[in-house]
mmCIF file of N, CA and C in Angstrom:
data_model
loop_
_atom_site.group_PDB
_atom_site.id
_atom_site.type_symbol
_atom_site.label_atom_id
_atom_site.label_comp_id
_atom_site.label_asym_id
_atom_site.label_seq_id
_atom_site.Cartn_x
_atom_site.Cartn_y
_atom_site.Cartn_z
ATOM 1 N N MET A 288 148.647 44.782 -79.710
ATOM 2 C CA MET A 288 149.175 45.268 -80.976
ATOM 3 C C MET A 288 150.092 46.454 -80.684
ATOM 4 N N GLY A 289 151.202 46.515 -81.359
ATOM 5 C CA GLY A 289 152.171 47.575 -81.129
ATOM 6 C C GLY A 289 151.687 48.936 -81.607
ATOM 7 N N VAL A 290 152.235 49.961 -81.028
ATOM 8 C CA VAL A 290 151.868 51.333 -81.370
ATOM 9 C C VAL A 290 152.147 51.627 -82.844
ATOM 10 N N VAL A 291 153.290 51.188 -83.326
ATOM 11 C CA VAL A 291 153.655 51.442 -84.724
ATOM 12 C C VAL A 291 152.691 50.724 -85.666
ATOM 13 N N THR A 292 152.349 49.495 -85.345
ATOM 14 C CA THR A 292 151.407 48.731 -86.172
ATOM 15 C C THR A 292 150.059 49.433 -86.232
ATOM 16 N N LYS A 293 149.562 49.896 -85.100
ATOM 17 C CA LYS A 293 148.285 50.626 -85.066
ATOM 18 C C LYS A 293 148.372 51.894 -85.904
ATOM 19 N N TYR A 294 149.481 52.592 -85.778
ATOM 20 C CA TYR A 294 149.674 53.831 -86.538
ATOM 21 C C TYR A 294 149.605 53.552 -88.041
ATOM 22 N N ILE A 295 150.304 52.528 -88.482
ATOM 23 C CA ILE A 295 150.325 52.182 -89.906
ATOM 24 C C ILE A 295 148.941 51.762 -90.381
ATOM 25 N N GLN A 296 148.259 50.949 -89.602
ATOM 26 C CA GLN A 296 146.940 50.472 -90.001
ATOM 27 C C GLN A 296 145.912 51.599 -90.035
ATOM 28 N N ASN A 297 146.146 52.659 -89.292
ATOM 29 C CA ASN A 297 145.204 53.769 -89.212
ATOM 30 C C ASN A 297 145.449 54.834 -90.285
ATOM 31 N N GLN A 298 146.466 54.691 -91.104
ATOM 32 C CA GLN A 298 146.814 55.738 -92.063
ATOM 33 C C GLN A 298 145.706 56.035 -93.075
ATOM 34 N N LYS A 299 145.040 55.022 -93.568
ATOM 35 C CA LYS A 299 143.986 55.256 -94.554
ATOM 36 C C LYS A 299 142.885 56.133 -93.959
ATOM 37 N N GLU A 300 142.450 55.812 -92.763
ATOM 38 C CA GLU A 300 141.421 56.609 -92.083
ATOM 39 C C GLU A 300 141.955 57.995 -91.735
ATOM 40 N N HIS A 301 143.173 58.050 -91.270
ATOM 41 C CA HIS A 301 143.786 59.328 -90.881
ATOM 42 C C HIS A 301 143.817 60.296 -92.061
ATOM 43 N N HIS A 302 144.166 59.807 -93.244
ATOM 44 C CA HIS A 302 144.294 60.679 -94.406
ATOM 45 C C HIS A 302 142.954 61.038 -95.034
ATOM 46 N N ARG A 303 141.871 60.478 -94.533
ATOM 47 C CA ARG A 303 140.547 60.949 -94.954
ATOM 48 C C ARG A 303 140.259 62.294 -94.299
ATOM 49 N N LYS A 304 140.885 62.528 -93.157
ATOM 50 C CA LYS A 304 140.673 63.764 -92.405
ATOM 51 C C LYS A 304 141.642 64.850 -92.839
ATOM 52 N N LYS A 305 142.882 64.487 -93.113
ATOM 53 C CA LYS A 305 143.919 65.442 -93.506
ATOM 54 C C LYS A 305 144.714 64.854 -94.657
ATOM 55 N N THR A 306 145.054 65.707 -95.585
ATOM 56 C CA THR A 306 145.910 65.249 -96.673
ATOM 57 C C THR A 306 147.349 65.207 -96.174
ATOM 58 N N PHE A 307 148.188 64.547 -96.913
ATOM 59 C CA PHE A 307 149.606 64.508 -96.564
ATOM 60 C C PHE A 307 150.166 65.926 -96.516
ATOM 61 N N LEU A 308 149.786 66.744 -97.493
ATOM 62 C CA LEU A 308 150.276 68.118 -97.559
ATOM 63 C C LEU A 308 149.859 68.911 -96.322
ATOM 64 N N GLU A 309 148.610 68.789 -95.908
ATOM 65 C CA GLU A 309 148.136 69.491 -94.707
ATOM 66 C C GLU A 309 148.918 69.044 -93.477
ATOM 67 N N GLU A 310 149.106 67.759 -93.356
ATOM 68 C CA GLU A 310 149.836 67.235 -92.202
ATOM 69 C C GLU A 310 151.298 67.695 -92.217
ATOM 70 N N TYR A 311 151.910 67.694 -93.378
ATOM 71 C CA TYR A 311 153.300 68.120 -93.518
ATOM 72 C C TYR A 311 153.459 69.585 -93.103
ATOM 73 N N GLN A 312 152.555 70.437 -93.587
ATOM 74 C CA GLN A 312 152.626 71.856 -93.233
ATOM 75 C C GLN A 312 152.369 72.072 -91.741
ATOM 76 N N MET A 313 151.474 71.298 -91.167
ATOM 77 C CA MET A 313 151.219 71.408 -89.726
ATOM 78 C C MET A 313 152.474 71.073 -88.922
ATOM 79 N N ILE A 314 153.204 70.065 -89.351
ATOM 80 C CA ILE A 314 154.439 69.681 -88.652
ATOM 81 C C ILE A 314 155.470 70.799 -88.766
ATOM 82 N N LEU A 315 155.623 71.357 -89.957
ATOM 83 C CA LEU A 315 156.570 72.462 -90.137
ATOM 84 C C LEU A 315 156.209 73.637 -89.227
ATOM 85 N N GLU A 316 154.926 73.968 -89.171
ATOM 86 C CA GLU A 316 154.481 75.087 -88.341
ATOM 87 C C GLU A 316 154.617 74.773 -86.854
ATOM 88 N N LYS A 317 154.279 73.559 -86.468
ATOM 89 C CA LYS A 317 154.360 73.169 -85.056
ATOM 90 C C LYS A 317 155.780 73.325 -84.516
ATOM 91 N N PHE A 318 156.757 72.959 -85.328
ATOM 92 C CA PHE A 318 158.150 73.023 -84.891
ATOM 93 C C PHE A 318 158.862 74.288 -85.374
ATOM 94 N N LYS A 319 158.033 75.253 -85.845
ATOM 95 C CA LYS A 319 158.546 76.562 -86.265
ATOM 96 C C LYS A 319 159.685 76.453 -87.286
ATOM 97 N N ILE A 320 159.465 75.573 -88.254
ATOM 98 C CA ILE A 320 160.441 75.385 -89.331
ATOM 99 C C ILE A 320 160.035 76.306 -90.480
ATOM 100 N N PRO A 321 160.888 77.254 -90.832
ATOM 101 C CA PRO A 321 160.524 78.162 -91.927
ATOM 102 C C PRO A 321 160.463 77.406 -93.264
ATOM 103 N N TYR A 322 159.505 77.799 -94.087
ATOM 104 C CA TYR A 322 159.391 77.176 -95.407
ATOM 105 C C TYR A 322 158.756 78.155 -96.382
ATOM 106 N N ASP A 323 159.004 77.930 -97.625
ATOM 107 C CA ASP A 323 158.436 78.743 -98.694
ATOM 108 C C ASP A 323 157.439 77.851 -99.426
ATOM 109 N N GLU A 324 156.196 78.285 -99.497
ATOM 110 C CA GLU A 324 155.148 77.455 -100.105
ATOM 111 C C GLU A 324 155.443 77.106 -101.563
ATOM 112 N N ARG A 325 156.285 77.876 -102.209
ATOM 113 C CA ARG A 325 156.634 77.556 -103.607
ATOM 114 C C ARG A 325 157.362 76.225 -103.709
ATOM 115 N N TYR A 326 158.001 75.818 -102.612
ATOM 116 C CA TYR A 326 158.822 74.608 -102.643
ATOM 117 C C TYR A 326 158.219 73.445 -101.863
ATOM 118 N N ILE A 327 156.970 73.580 -101.478
ATOM 119 C CA ILE A 327 156.268 72.501 -100.774
ATOM 120 C C ILE A 327 155.739 71.518 -101.824
ATOM 121 N N PHE A 328 155.628 70.263 -101.431
ATOM 122 C CA PHE A 328 155.081 69.240 -102.325
ATOM 123 C C PHE A 328 153.745 69.695 -102.891
ATOM 124 N N LYS A 329 153.511 69.357 -104.126
ATOM 125 C CA LYS A 329 152.234 69.647 -104.776
ATOM 126 C C LYS A 329 151.543 68.321 -105.078
ATOM 127 N N PRO A 330 150.212 68.282 -104.919
ATOM 128 C CA PRO A 330 149.502 67.043 -105.264
ATOM 129 C C PRO A 330 149.615 66.765 -106.765
ATOM 130 N N LEU A 331 149.690 65.506 -107.112
ATOM 131 C CA LEU A 331 149.724 65.126 -108.524
ATOM 132 C C LEU A 331 148.359 65.364 -109.141
ATOM 133 N N GLU A 332 148.367 65.819 -110.349
ATOM 134 C CA GLU A 332 147.088 66.079 -111.026
ATOM 135 C C GLU A 332 146.836 65.078 -112.110
#
C-alpha cells in the first residue's frame, strides 16, 4: 500500500489524538512561521 494511501486512511485515528487546529499550529511553530492567534481557524460551534 502506498504511503499516501496509508496517510489518508489513518486520518480518522490521527485526529483522535490531535485536532486539525493543534496540528496546524504545530506546523506553523515547527517552521517558525509567525502568526496571530486572532486569525487562526476557529472550530465550528
